[in-house]
Coordinates of N, CA, C and O in Angstrom, one line a residue:
X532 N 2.3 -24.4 9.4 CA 2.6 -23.5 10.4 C 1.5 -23.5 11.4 O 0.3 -23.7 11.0
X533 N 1.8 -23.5 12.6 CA 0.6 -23.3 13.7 C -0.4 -22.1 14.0 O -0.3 -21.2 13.1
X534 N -1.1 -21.9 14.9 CA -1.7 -21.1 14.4 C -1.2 -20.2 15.4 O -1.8 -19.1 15.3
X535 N -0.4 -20.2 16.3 CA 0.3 -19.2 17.0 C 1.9 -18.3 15.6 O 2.2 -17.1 15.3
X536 N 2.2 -19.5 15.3 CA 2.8 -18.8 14.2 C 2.1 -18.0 13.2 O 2.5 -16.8 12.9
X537 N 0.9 -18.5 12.4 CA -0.2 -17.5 11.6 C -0.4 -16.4 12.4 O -0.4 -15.4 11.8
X538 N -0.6 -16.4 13.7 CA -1.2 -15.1 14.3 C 0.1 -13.9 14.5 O 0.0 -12.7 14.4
X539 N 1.4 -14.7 15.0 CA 2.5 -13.5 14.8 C 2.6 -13.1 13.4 O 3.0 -12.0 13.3
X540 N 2.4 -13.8 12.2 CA 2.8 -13.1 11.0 C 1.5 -12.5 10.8 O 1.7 -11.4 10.3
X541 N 0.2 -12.8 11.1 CA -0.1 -12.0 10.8 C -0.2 -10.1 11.7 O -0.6 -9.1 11.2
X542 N 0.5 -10.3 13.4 CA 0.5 -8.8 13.6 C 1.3 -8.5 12.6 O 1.0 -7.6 11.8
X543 N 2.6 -9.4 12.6 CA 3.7 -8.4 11.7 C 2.9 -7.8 10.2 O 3.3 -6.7 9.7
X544 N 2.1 -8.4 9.8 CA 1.5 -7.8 8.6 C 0.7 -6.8 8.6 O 0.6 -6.1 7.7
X545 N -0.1 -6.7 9.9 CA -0.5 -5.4 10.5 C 0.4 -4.2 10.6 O 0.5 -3.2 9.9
X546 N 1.1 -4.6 11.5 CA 2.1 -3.5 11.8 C 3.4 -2.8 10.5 O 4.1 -1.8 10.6
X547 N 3.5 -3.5 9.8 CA 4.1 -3.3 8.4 C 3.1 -2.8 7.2 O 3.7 -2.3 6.3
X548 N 1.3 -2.9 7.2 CA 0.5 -2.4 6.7 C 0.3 -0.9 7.3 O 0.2 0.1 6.5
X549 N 0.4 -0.8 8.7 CA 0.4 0.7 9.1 C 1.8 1.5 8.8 O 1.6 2.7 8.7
X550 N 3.1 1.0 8.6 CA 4.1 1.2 8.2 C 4.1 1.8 6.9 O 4.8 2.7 6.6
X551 N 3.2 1.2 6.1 CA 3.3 1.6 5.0 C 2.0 2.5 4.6 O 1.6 2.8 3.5
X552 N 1.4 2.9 5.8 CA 0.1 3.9 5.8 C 0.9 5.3 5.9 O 0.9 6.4 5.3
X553 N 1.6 4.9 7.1 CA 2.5 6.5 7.7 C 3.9 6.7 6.6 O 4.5 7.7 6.8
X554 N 4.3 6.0 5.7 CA 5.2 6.1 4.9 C 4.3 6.2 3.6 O 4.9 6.2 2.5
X555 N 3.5 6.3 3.6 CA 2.4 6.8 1.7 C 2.3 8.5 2.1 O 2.6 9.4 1.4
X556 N 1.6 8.6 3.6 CA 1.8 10.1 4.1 C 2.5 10.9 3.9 O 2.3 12.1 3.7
X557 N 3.7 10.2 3.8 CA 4.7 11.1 4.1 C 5.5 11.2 2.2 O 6.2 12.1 1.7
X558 N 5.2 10.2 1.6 CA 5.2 10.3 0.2 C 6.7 9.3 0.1 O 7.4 9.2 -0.9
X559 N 7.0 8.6 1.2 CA 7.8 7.9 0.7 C 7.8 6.6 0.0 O 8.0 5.6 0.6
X560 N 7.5 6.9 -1.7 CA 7.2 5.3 -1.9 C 8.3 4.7 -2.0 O 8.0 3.7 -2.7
X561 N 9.3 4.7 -1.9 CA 10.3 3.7 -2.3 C 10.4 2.7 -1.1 O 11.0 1.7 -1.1
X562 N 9.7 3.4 0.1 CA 9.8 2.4 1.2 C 8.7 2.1 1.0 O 8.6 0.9 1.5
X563 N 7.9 2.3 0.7 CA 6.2 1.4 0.0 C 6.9 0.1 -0.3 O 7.0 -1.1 0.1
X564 N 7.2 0.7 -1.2 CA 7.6 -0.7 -2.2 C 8.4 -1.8 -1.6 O 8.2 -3.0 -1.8
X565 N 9.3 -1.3 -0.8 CA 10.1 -2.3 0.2 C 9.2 -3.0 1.2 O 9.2 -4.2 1.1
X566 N 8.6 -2.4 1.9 CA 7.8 -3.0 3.1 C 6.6 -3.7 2.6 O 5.9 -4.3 3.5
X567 N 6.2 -3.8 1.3 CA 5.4 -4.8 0.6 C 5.9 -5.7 0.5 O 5.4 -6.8 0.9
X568 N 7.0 -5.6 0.1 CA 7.6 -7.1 -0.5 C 7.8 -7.7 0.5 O 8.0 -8.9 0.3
X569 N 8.0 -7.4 2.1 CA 7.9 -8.4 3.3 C 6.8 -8.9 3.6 O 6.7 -10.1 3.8
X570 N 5.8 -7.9 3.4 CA 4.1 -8.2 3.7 C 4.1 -9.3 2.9 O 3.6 -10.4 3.3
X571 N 4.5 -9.0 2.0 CA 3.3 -10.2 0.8 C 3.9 -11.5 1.4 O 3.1 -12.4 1.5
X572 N 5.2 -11.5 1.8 CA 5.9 -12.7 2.0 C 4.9 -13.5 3.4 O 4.4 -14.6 3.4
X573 N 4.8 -12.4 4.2 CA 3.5 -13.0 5.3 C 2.7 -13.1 5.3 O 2.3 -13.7 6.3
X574 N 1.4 -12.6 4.0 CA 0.5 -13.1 3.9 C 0.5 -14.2 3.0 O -0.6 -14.7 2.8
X575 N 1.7 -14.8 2.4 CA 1.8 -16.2 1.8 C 1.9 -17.1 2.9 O 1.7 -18.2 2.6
X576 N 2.0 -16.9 3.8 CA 1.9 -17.9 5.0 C 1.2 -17.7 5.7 O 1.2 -18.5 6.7
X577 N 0.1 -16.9 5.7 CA -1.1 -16.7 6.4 C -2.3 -17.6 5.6 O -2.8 -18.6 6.2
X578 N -2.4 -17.1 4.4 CA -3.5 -18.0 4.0 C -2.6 -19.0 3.1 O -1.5 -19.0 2.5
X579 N -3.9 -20.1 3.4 CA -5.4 -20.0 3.3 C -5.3 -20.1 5.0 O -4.5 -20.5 5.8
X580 N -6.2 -19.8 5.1 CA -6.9 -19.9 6.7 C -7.2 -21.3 6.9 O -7.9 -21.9 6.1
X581 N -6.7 -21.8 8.3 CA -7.4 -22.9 8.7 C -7.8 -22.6 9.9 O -8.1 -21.4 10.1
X582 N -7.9 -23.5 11.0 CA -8.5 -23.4 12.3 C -7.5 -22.3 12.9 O -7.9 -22.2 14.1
X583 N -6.6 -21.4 12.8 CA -6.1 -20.5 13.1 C -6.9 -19.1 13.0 O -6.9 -18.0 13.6
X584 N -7.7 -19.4 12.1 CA -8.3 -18.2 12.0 C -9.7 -18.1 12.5 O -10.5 -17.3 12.0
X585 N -9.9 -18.9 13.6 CA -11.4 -18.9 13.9 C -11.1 -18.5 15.1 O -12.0 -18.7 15.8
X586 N -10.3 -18.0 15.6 CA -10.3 -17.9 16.8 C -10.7 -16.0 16.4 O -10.6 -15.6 15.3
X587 N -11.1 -14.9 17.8 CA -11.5 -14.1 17.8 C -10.0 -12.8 17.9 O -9.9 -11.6 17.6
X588 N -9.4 -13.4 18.2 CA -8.1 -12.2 18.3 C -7.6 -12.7 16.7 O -7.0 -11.8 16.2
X589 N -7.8 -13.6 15.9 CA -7.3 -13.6 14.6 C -8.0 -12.6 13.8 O -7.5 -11.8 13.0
X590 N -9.5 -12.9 14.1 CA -10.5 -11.9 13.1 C -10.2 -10.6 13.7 O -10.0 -9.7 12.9
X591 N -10.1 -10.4 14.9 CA -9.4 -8.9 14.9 C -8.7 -8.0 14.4 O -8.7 -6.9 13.8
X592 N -7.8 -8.9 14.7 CA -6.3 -8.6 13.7 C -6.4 -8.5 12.2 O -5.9 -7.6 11.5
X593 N -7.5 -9.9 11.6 CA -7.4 -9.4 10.2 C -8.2 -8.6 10.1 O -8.2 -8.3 8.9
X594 N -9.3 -7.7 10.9 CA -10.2 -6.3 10.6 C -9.3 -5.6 10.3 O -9.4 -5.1 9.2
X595 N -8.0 -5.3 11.2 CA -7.2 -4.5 11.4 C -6.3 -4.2 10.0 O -6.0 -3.1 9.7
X596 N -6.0 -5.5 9.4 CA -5.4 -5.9 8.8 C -6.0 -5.0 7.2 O -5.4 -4.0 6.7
X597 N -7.4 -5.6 6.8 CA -8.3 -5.0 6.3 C -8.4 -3.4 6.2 O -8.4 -2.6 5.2
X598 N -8.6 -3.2 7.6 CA -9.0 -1.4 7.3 C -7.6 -0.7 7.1 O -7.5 0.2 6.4
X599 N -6.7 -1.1 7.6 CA -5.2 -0.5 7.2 C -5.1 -0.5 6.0 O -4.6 0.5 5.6
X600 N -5.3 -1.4 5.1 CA -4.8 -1.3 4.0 C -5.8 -1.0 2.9 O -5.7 -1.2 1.7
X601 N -7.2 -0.4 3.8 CA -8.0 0.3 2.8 C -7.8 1.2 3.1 O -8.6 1.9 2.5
X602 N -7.1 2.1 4.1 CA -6.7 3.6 4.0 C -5.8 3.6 3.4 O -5.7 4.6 2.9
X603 N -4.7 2.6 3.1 CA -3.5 2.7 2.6 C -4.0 2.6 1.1 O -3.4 3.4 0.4
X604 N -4.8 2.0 0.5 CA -5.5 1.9 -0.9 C -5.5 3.4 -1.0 O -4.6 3.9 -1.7
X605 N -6.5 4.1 -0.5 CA -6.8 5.5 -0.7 C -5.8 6.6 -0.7 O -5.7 7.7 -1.4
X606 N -5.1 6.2 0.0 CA -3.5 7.2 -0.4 C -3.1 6.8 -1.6 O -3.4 7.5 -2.5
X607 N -2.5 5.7 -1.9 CA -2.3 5.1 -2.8 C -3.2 5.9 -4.0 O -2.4 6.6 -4.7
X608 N -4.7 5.9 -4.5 CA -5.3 6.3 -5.5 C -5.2 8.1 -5.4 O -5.5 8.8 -6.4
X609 N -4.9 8.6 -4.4 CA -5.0 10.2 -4.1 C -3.6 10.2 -5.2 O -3.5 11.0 -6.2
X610 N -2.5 9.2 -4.7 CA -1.0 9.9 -5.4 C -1.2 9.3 -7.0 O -0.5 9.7 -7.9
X611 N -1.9 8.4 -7.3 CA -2.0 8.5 -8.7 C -2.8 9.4 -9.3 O -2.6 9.7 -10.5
X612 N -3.7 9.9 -8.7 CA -4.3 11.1 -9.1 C -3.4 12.5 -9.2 O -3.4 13.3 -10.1
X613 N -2.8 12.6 -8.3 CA -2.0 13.7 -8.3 C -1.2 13.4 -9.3 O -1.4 14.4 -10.1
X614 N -0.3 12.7 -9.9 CA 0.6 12.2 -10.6 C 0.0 12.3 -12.2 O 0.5 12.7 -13.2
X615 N -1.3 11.7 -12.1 CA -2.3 11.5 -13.8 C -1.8 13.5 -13.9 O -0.9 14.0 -14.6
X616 N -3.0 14.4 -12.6 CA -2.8 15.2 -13.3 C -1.6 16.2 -13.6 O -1.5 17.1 -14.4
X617 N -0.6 15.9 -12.7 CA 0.8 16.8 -13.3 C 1.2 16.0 -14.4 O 2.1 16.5 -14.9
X618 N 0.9 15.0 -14.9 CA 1.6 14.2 -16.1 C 0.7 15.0 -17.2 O 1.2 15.4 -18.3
X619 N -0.5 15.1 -17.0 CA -1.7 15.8 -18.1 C -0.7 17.4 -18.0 O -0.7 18.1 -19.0
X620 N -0.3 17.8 -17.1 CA -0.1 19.3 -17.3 C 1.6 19.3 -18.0 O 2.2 20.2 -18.5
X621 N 1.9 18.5 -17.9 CA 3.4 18.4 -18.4 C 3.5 18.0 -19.9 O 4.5 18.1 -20.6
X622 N 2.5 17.4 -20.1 CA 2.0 16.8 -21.4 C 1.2 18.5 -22.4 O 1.5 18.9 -23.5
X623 N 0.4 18.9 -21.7 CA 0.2 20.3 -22.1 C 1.6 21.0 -22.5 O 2.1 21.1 -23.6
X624 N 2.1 21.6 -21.3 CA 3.4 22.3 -21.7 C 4.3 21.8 -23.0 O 4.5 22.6 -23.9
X625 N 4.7 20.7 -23.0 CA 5.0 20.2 -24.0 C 4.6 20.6 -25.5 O 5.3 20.9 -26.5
X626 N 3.4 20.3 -25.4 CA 2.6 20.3 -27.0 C 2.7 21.7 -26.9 O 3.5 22.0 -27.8
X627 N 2.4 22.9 -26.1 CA 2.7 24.2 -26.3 C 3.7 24.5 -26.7 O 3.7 25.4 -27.6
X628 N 5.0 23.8 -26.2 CA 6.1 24.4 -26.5 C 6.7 23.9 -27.8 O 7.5 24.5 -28.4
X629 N 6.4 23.1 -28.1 CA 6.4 22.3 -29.4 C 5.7 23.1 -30.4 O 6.4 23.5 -31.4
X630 N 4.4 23.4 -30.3 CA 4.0 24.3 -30.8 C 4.4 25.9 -31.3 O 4.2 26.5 -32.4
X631 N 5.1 26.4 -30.1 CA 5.7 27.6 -30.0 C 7.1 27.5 -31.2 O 7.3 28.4 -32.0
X632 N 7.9 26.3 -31.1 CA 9.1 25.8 -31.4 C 8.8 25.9 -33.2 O 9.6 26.4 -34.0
X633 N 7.7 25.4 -33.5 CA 7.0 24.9 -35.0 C 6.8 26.5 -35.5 O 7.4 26.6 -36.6
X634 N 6.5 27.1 -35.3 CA 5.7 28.8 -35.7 C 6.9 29.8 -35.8 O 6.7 31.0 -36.0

């Protein structure tokens, strides 16, 4: 692929990385999970980098690329946290009520 083609997949992988920033927000992962499986498909045709990536609007784009999807990491680790601890509190109730059920 040229490197005009590497540089459109890679906006679309920007723009589908923020896609899935404002869709973690809003808690919809099922469209997470959708809009990855296109990404990934464009960052298989991104790298490895060759002379496509030396140019200065490429490294841009992949900063862009980069910082989007380390804010999207951190949503990502906020909703497994939220999730650990309502699973810890549903796991409590449980053993209580179990307990309650036994006596």
């Amino acid at each position: 692929m040229g490197s005009t083609g590497k540089l459109q997949s890679l906006q679309q992988a920007v723009d589908l990385t923020v896609q899935m920033k404002s869709k973690s927000e809003k808690e919809l992962w099922d469209d997470v999970v959708e809009i990855e499986q296109q990404r990934r498909q464009l960052i298989t045709v991104i790298f490895p980098l060759d002379d496509a990536g030396n140019t200065p609007e490429f490294r841009a784009l992949l900063a862009k690329l980069i910082e989007s999807n380390t804010q999207l990491e951190q949503y990502c680790k906020q909703q497994k946290q939220t999730l650990q601890l309502e699973l810890q509190g549903m796991n409590k109730n449980k053993k209580a009520l179990n307990a309650y059920r036994t006596s």
